[in-house]
Coordinates of N, CA and C in Angstrom, one line a residue:
M1 N -0.2 -67.5 -11.6 CA -0.7 -68.7 -11.9 C -0.9 -68.8 -13.4
F2 N -0.3 -69.7 -14.1 CA -0.5 -70.0 -15.5 C -1.6 -71.0 -15.6
C3 N -2.5 -70.8 -16.6 CA -3.6 -71.7 -16.8 C -3.4 -72.6 -18.0
I4 N -3.4 -73.9 -17.7 CA -3.2 -74.8 -18.8 C -4.5 -75.1 -19.5
N5 N -5.6 -75.4 -18.7 CA -6.9 -75.7 -19.3 C -7.9 -74.8 -18.8
V6 N -8.6 -74.1 -19.7 CA -9.8 -73.3 -19.3 C -11.0 -74.1 -19.7
A7 N -12.0 -74.1 -18.8 CA -13.2 -74.9 -19.0 C -14.4 -74.2 -18.4
L8 N -15.5 -74.6 -19.0 CA -16.8 -74.1 -18.4 C -17.5 -75.3 -17.8
R9 N -18.0 -75.1 -16.6 CA -18.8 -76.1 -15.9 C -20.1 -75.5 -15.3
E10 N -21.1 -76.3 -15.4 CA -22.4 -75.8 -14.9 C -22.2 -75.5 -13.4
I11 N -23.0 -74.5 -12.9 CA -23.0 -74.2 -11.5 C -24.0 -75.2 -10.9
T12 N -23.6 -75.9 -9.8 CA -24.5 -76.9 -9.2 C -24.4 -76.7 -7.7
K13 N -25.1 -77.6 -6.9 CA -25.0 -77.5 -5.5 C -23.6 -77.8 -5.0
D14 N -22.8 -78.4 -5.8 CA -21.4 -78.8 -5.4 C -20.4 -77.7 -5.6
N15 N -20.7 -76.7 -6.4 CA -19.7 -75.6 -6.7 C -20.2 -74.2 -6.5
Y16 N -21.5 -74.0 -6.1 CA -22.0 -72.6 -6.1 C -21.3 -71.8 -5.0
I17 N -20.8 -72.4 -3.9 CA -20.1 -71.6 -2.9 C -18.8 -71.0 -3.5
D18 N -18.1 -71.8 -4.3 CA -16.9 -71.2 -5.0 C -17.3 -70.0 -5.9
C19 N -18.5 -70.1 -6.5 CA -18.9 -69.0 -7.4 C -19.2 -67.7 -6.6
V20 N -19.9 -67.9 -5.5 CA -20.3 -66.6 -4.8 C -19.1 -66.0 -4.1
C21 N -18.0 -66.7 -4.0 CA -16.8 -66.2 -3.3 C -15.9 -65.4 -4.3
L22 N -16.3 -65.4 -5.6 CA -15.5 -64.7 -6.6 C -15.9 -63.2 -6.7
H23 N -15.0 -62.3 -6.9 CA -15.3 -60.9 -6.9 C -14.4 -60.2 -7.9
V24 N -15.0 -59.2 -8.6 CA -14.2 -58.3 -9.5 C -13.5 -57.3 -8.6
R25 N -12.6 -56.5 -9.3 CA -11.9 -55.4 -8.6 C -12.9 -54.4 -8.1
E26 N -12.6 -53.7 -7.1 CA -13.5 -52.7 -6.5 C -14.0 -51.7 -7.6
D27 N -13.1 -51.2 -8.5 CA -13.4 -50.3 -9.5 C -14.3 -50.9 -10.6
Q28 N -14.5 -52.2 -10.6 CA -15.4 -52.8 -11.6 C -16.8 -53.2 -11.0
E29 N -17.0 -53.0 -9.7 CA -18.2 -53.5 -9.1 C -19.5 -52.9 -9.7
S30 N -19.4 -51.7 -10.2 CA -20.6 -51.0 -10.8 C -20.9 -51.6 -12.1
Y31 N -20.0 -52.4 -12.7 CA -20.2 -52.9 -14.0 C -21.0 -54.3 -14.1
V32 N -21.0 -55.0 -12.9 CA -21.5 -56.3 -13.0 C -22.3 -56.6 -11.7
Y33 N -23.4 -57.4 -11.8 CA -24.1 -57.8 -10.6 C -23.2 -58.9 -9.9
S34 N -23.5 -59.0 -8.6 CA -22.8 -60.0 -7.8 C -23.2 -61.4 -8.3
N35 N -22.3 -62.4 -8.1 CA -22.6 -63.8 -8.5 C -23.8 -64.3 -7.7
S36 N -23.9 -63.9 -6.4 CA -25.0 -64.3 -5.6 C -26.3 -63.9 -6.2
F37 N -26.4 -62.6 -6.7 CA -27.6 -62.1 -7.3 C -27.9 -62.9 -8.6
S38 N -26.8 -63.2 -9.4 CA -27.0 -63.9 -10.6 C -27.5 -65.3 -10.4
L39 N -27.0 -66.0 -9.4 CA -27.4 -67.3 -9.1 C -28.9 -67.3 -8.6
T40 N -29.3 -66.3 -7.9 CA -30.7 -66.2 -7.5 C -31.6 -66.0 -8.7
Q41 N -31.1 -65.1 -9.6 CA -31.9 -64.9 -10.8 C -32.0 -66.2 -11.6
A42 N -30.9 -66.9 -11.8 CA -31.0 -68.2 -12.5 C -31.9 -69.2 -11.9
H43 N -32.0 -69.1 -10.6 CA -32.9 -70.1 -9.9 C -34.4 -69.8 -10.2
F44 N -34.7 -68.5 -10.2 CA -36.1 -68.1 -10.3 C -36.6 -67.7 -11.7
E45 N -35.7 -67.5 -12.7 CA -36.1 -67.2 -14.0 C -35.7 -68.3 -15.0
K46 N -36.7 -68.6 -15.8 CA -36.5 -69.7 -16.8 C -35.5 -69.3 -17.8
E47 N -34.8 -70.3 -18.4 CA -33.8 -70.1 -19.4 C -32.7 -69.1 -19.1
Q48 N -32.1 -69.3 -17.9 CA -30.9 -68.7 -17.5 C -29.9 -69.8 -17.1
Y49 N -28.8 -69.8 -17.7 CA -27.8 -70.9 -17.5 C -26.5 -70.4 -17.0
P50 N -26.2 -70.7 -15.7 CA -25.0 -70.2 -15.1 C -23.8 -71.3 -15.2
Y51 N -22.6 -70.8 -15.5 CA -21.4 -71.6 -15.6 C -20.3 -71.0 -14.9
G52 N -19.5 -71.9 -14.2 CA -18.2 -71.4 -13.7 C -17.2 -71.5 -14.7
I53 N -16.2 -70.6 -14.7 CA -15.1 -70.6 -15.5 C -13.9 -71.2 -14.7
Y54 N -13.3 -72.2 -15.2 CA -12.3 -72.9 -14.5 C -10.9 -72.8 -15.2
C55 N -10.0 -72.5 -14.3 CA -8.6 -72.6 -14.8 C -8.0 -73.9 -14.1
D56 N -7.8 -74.9 -14.9 CA -7.4 -76.2 -14.4 C -8.6 -76.6 -13.5
E57 N -8.4 -76.8 -12.2 CA -9.5 -77.3 -11.4 C -10.0 -76.2 -10.4
I58 N -9.6 -74.9 -10.7 CA -10.0 -73.8 -9.8 C -11.0 -73.0 -10.5
M59 N -12.1 -72.7 -9.9 CA -13.1 -71.7 -10.4 C -12.5 -70.3 -10.3
V60 N -12.4 -69.6 -11.4 CA -11.8 -68.3 -11.4 C -12.8 -67.3 -12.0
G61 N -13.9 -67.7 -12.5 CA -14.8 -66.7 -13.1 C -16.2 -67.3 -13.2
F62 N -17.1 -66.5 -13.8 CA -18.5 -66.9 -13.9 C -19.1 -66.3 -15.2
L63 N -19.9 -67.0 -15.8 CA -20.7 -66.5 -16.9 C -22.1 -67.1 -16.9
M64 N -23.1 -66.3 -17.4 CA -24.4 -66.8 -17.5 C -25.0 -66.3 -18.8
F65 N -25.7 -67.2 -19.4 CA -26.5 -66.8 -20.6 C -27.9 -67.2 -20.5
G66 N -28.7 -66.5 -21.3 CA -30.1 -66.9 -21.2 C -30.9 -66.0 -22.2
W67 N -32.2 -66.2 -22.2 CA -33.1 -65.5 -23.1 C -33.4 -64.2 -22.4
D68 N -33.2 -63.1 -23.2 CA -33.4 -61.7 -22.8 C -34.8 -61.3 -23.3
T69 N -35.8 -61.2 -22.5 CA -37.1 -60.9 -22.9 C -37.2 -59.5 -23.4
D70 N -36.4 -58.5 -22.9 CA -36.4 -57.2 -23.4 C -35.9 -57.1 -24.8
L71 N -34.7 -57.7 -25.1 CA -34.1 -57.7 -26.4 C -34.7 -58.7 -27.3
E72 N -35.4 -59.7 -26.8 CA -36.0 -60.8 -27.6 C -34.9 -61.6 -28.4
H73 N -33.8 -61.8 -27.7 CA -32.7 -62.6 -28.2 C -32.0 -63.3 -27.1
W74 N -31.2 -64.3 -27.4 CA -30.3 -64.9 -26.5 C -29.3 -63.9 -26.1
S75 N -28.9 -63.9 -24.8 CA -28.0 -62.9 -24.3 C -26.9 -63.5 -23.4
L76 N -25.7 -63.0 -23.5 CA -24.7 -63.2 -22.5 C -25.0 -62.3 -21.3
V77 N -25.6 -62.8 -20.3 CA -26.2 -62.0 -19.3 C -25.2 -61.5 -18.2
R78 N -24.2 -62.4 -17.9 CA -23.2 -62.1 -16.9 C -21.9 -62.7 -17.4
F79 N -20.8 -61.9 -17.1 CA -19.5 -62.4 -17.4 C -18.5 -61.7 -16.4
M80 N -17.7 -62.5 -15.7 CA -16.7 -61.9 -14.8 C -15.6 -62.9 -14.6
V81 N -14.4 -62.3 -14.4 CA -13.3 -63.1 -13.9 C -12.8 -62.5 -12.6
D82 N -12.6 -63.3 -11.6 CA -12.2 -62.9 -10.3 C -10.9 -62.0 -10.4
A83 N -10.9 -60.9 -9.6 CA -9.8 -59.9 -9.6 C -8.4 -60.6 -9.6
R84 N -8.3 -61.7 -8.8 CA -7.0 -62.4 -8.7 C -6.5 -63.0 -10.0
Y85 N -7.4 -63.2 -10.9 CA -7.0 -64.0 -12.2 C -7.2 -63.2 -13.4
Q86 N -7.5 -61.9 -13.3 CA -7.6 -61.0 -14.5 C -6.3 -60.8 -15.1
G87 N -6.3 -60.4 -16.4 CA -5.1 -60.1 -17.2 C -4.3 -61.2 -17.6
R88 N -4.8 -62.4 -17.6 CA -4.1 -63.6 -18.0 C -4.6 -64.3 -19.3
G89 N -5.7 -63.7 -19.9 CA -6.3 -64.2 -21.1 C -7.3 -65.3 -20.8
I90 N -7.6 -65.5 -19.5 CA -8.6 -66.6 -19.2 C -10.0 -66.2 -19.6
G91 N -10.4 -64.9 -19.5 CA -11.7 -64.5 -19.9 C -11.9 -64.6 -21.4
Q92 N -10.9 -64.3 -22.2 CA -11.0 -64.4 -23.6 C -11.1 -65.9 -24.0
Q93 N -10.3 -66.7 -23.4 CA -10.4 -68.2 -23.7 C -11.8 -68.7 -23.3
A94 N -12.3 -68.3 -22.2 CA -13.6 -68.7 -21.7 C -14.7 -68.3 -22.7
L95 N -14.6 -67.0 -23.1 CA -15.7 -66.5 -24.1 C -15.6 -67.3 -25.4
R96 N -14.4 -67.6 -25.9 CA -14.3 -68.3 -27.1 C -14.9 -69.7 -27.0
I97 N -14.7 -70.4 -25.8 CA -15.3 -71.7 -25.6 C -16.8 -71.6 -25.5
F98 N -17.3 -70.6 -24.8 CA -18.7 -70.3 -24.7 C -19.3 -70.1 -26.1
L99 N -18.7 -69.2 -26.9 CA -19.3 -68.9 -28.2 C -19.3 -70.1 -29.1
S100 N -18.3 -71.0 -29.0 CA -18.2 -72.2 -29.8 C -19.3 -73.1 -29.4
R101 N -19.5 -73.3 -28.1 CA -20.6 -74.2 -27.6 C -22.0 -73.6 -28.0
F102 N -22.1 -72.3 -27.8 CA -23.4 -71.7 -28.1 C -23.8 -71.9 -29.5
R103 N -22.8 -71.6 -30.4 CA -23.1 -71.8 -31.9 C -23.4 -73.2 -32.2
A104 N -22.7 -74.2 -31.6 CA -22.9 -75.6 -31.9 C -24.3 -76.0 -31.5
K105 N -24.8 -75.4 -30.4 CA -26.2 -75.8 -29.9 C -27.3 -75.0 -30.6
Y106 N -27.1 -73.7 -30.8 CA -28.2 -72.8 -31.3 C -28.0 -72.3 -32.7
G107 N -26.9 -72.6 -33.3 CA -26.6 -72.1 -34.7 C -26.3 -70.6 -34.7
L108 N -26.6 -70.0 -35.8 CA -26.2 -68.6 -36.0 C -27.3 -67.6 -35.6
V109 N -28.0 -67.9 -34.6 CA -29.0 -67.0 -34.0 C -28.3 -65.8 -33.4
P110 N -28.9 -64.7 -33.3 CA -28.3 -63.5 -32.7 C -28.0 -63.8 -31.2
L111 N -26.9 -63.3 -30.8 CA -26.5 -63.3 -29.4 C -26.1 -61.9 -29.0
C112 N -26.8 -61.4 -28.0 CA -26.6 -60.0 -27.5 C -26.0 -60.0 -26.2
L113 N -25.5 -58.8 -25.8 CA -25.0 -58.6 -24.4 C -25.2 -57.1 -24.1
R114 N -25.3 -56.8 -22.9 CA -25.3 -55.4 -22.4 C -24.0 -55.2 -21.6
V115 N -23.4 -54.0 -21.8 CA -22.2 -53.6 -21.1 C -22.3 -52.2 -20.8
N116 N -21.8 -51.8 -19.6 CA -21.8 -50.4 -19.2 C -20.9 -49.7 -20.3
R117 N -21.4 -48.6 -20.7 CA -20.7 -47.8 -21.8 C -19.4 -47.3 -21.4
D118 N -19.1 -47.2 -20.1 CA -17.8 -46.8 -19.5 C -16.8 -47.9 -19.4
N119 N -17.2 -49.2 -19.6 CA -16.4 -50.3 -19.4 C -15.6 -50.6 -20.7
D120 N -14.6 -49.8 -20.9 CA -13.8 -49.8 -22.1 C -13.1 -51.2 -22.3
A121 N -12.6 -51.8 -21.3 CA -11.9 -53.1 -21.4 C -12.8 -54.2 -21.9
A122 N -14.0 -54.2 -21.3 CA -15.0 -55.2 -21.7 C -15.5 -55.0 -23.2
I123 N -15.7 -53.7 -23.5 CA -16.2 -53.4 -24.9 C -15.1 -53.8 -25.9
H124 N -13.9 -53.5 -25.6 CA -12.7 -53.9 -26.4 C -12.7 -55.5 -26.6
L125 N -12.8 -56.2 -25.5 CA -12.8 -57.7 -25.6 C -13.9 -58.2 -26.4
Y126 N -15.1 -57.7 -26.2 CA -16.3 -58.2 -26.9 C -16.2 -57.9 -28.4
K127 N -15.7 -56.7 -28.8 CA -15.5 -56.4 -30.2 C -14.4 -57.3 -30.8
K128 N -13.4 -57.6 -30.1 CA -12.3 -58.5 -30.5 C -12.9 -59.8 -30.9
L129 N -14.0 -60.3 -30.2 CA -14.6 -61.6 -30.4 C -15.7 -61.5 -31.4
G130 N -15.9 -60.3 -32.1 CA -16.9 -60.3 -33.1 C -18.2 -59.5 -32.8
F131 N -18.4 -59.1 -31.6 CA -19.6 -58.4 -31.2 C -19.5 -57.0 -31.8
E132 N -20.7 -56.5 -32.2 CA -20.8 -55.1 -32.8 C -21.8 -54.3 -32.0
Q133 N -21.5 -53.0 -31.9 CA -22.3 -52.1 -31.2 C -23.6 -51.9 -32.0
T134 N -24.8 -51.9 -31.3 CA -26.0 -51.6 -31.9 C -26.7 -50.3 -31.4
G135 N -26.2 -49.8 -30.3 CA -26.8 -48.6 -29.7 C -26.6 -48.5 -28.2
V136 N -27.0 -47.4 -27.7 CA -26.9 -47.2 -26.2 C -28.3 -47.1 -25.7
I137 N -28.6 -47.8 -24.6 CA -29.8 -47.7 -23.9 C -29.5 -47.3 -22.5
D138 N -29.9 -46.2 -22.0 CA -29.5 -45.6 -20.7 C -28.0 -45.6 -20.6
D139 N -27.4 -46.3 -19.7 CA -26.0 -46.3 -19.5 C -25.3 -47.5 -20.1
E140 N -26.1 -48.3 -20.8 CA -25.6 -49.6 -21.3 C -25.5 -49.5 -22.8
E141 N -24.4 -50.2 -23.3 CA -24.2 -50.4 -24.7 C -24.7 -51.7 -25.0
I142 N -25.4 -51.9 -26.1 CA -26.0 -53.1 -26.6 C -25.1 -53.6 -27.7
L143 N -24.5 -54.8 -27.5 CA -23.7 -55.4 -28.6 C -24.3 -56.7 -29.1
R144 N -24.1 -57.0 -30.3 CA -24.7 -58.2 -30.9 C -23.7 -58.9 -31.8
L145 N -23.8 -60.2 -31.7 CA -22.9 -61.1 -32.5 C -23.8 -61.7 -33.6

């Protein structure tokens, strides 16, 4: 599947089922919480904003950003592309769109993320988009833009 339009759309009662049906590859499951967990978190925690990643009219991934009280910064809390759609550049396009929107709304405030230190592919992608390593906490690498 070639993707002509990558877009981000809020998760609502009309599309949340599509979101919970998305899954990463089995070898990636330890790197990211399930979308079901993330949507539950967004429902109960203030300032968590979930979005579906769309390839044309099909939801192919998920991201969520929000205020990280531990880091005391805005944070890209979740990011995943369904196993069936990985390796096509969709994730990178989605992150570029997200970062552009985030900067337009919040300006040049710090944006952090946590990533498993063994997740080389994700760390490479995030660095490519300008994130820099700030240190390791437990098994997670903290990156900041």
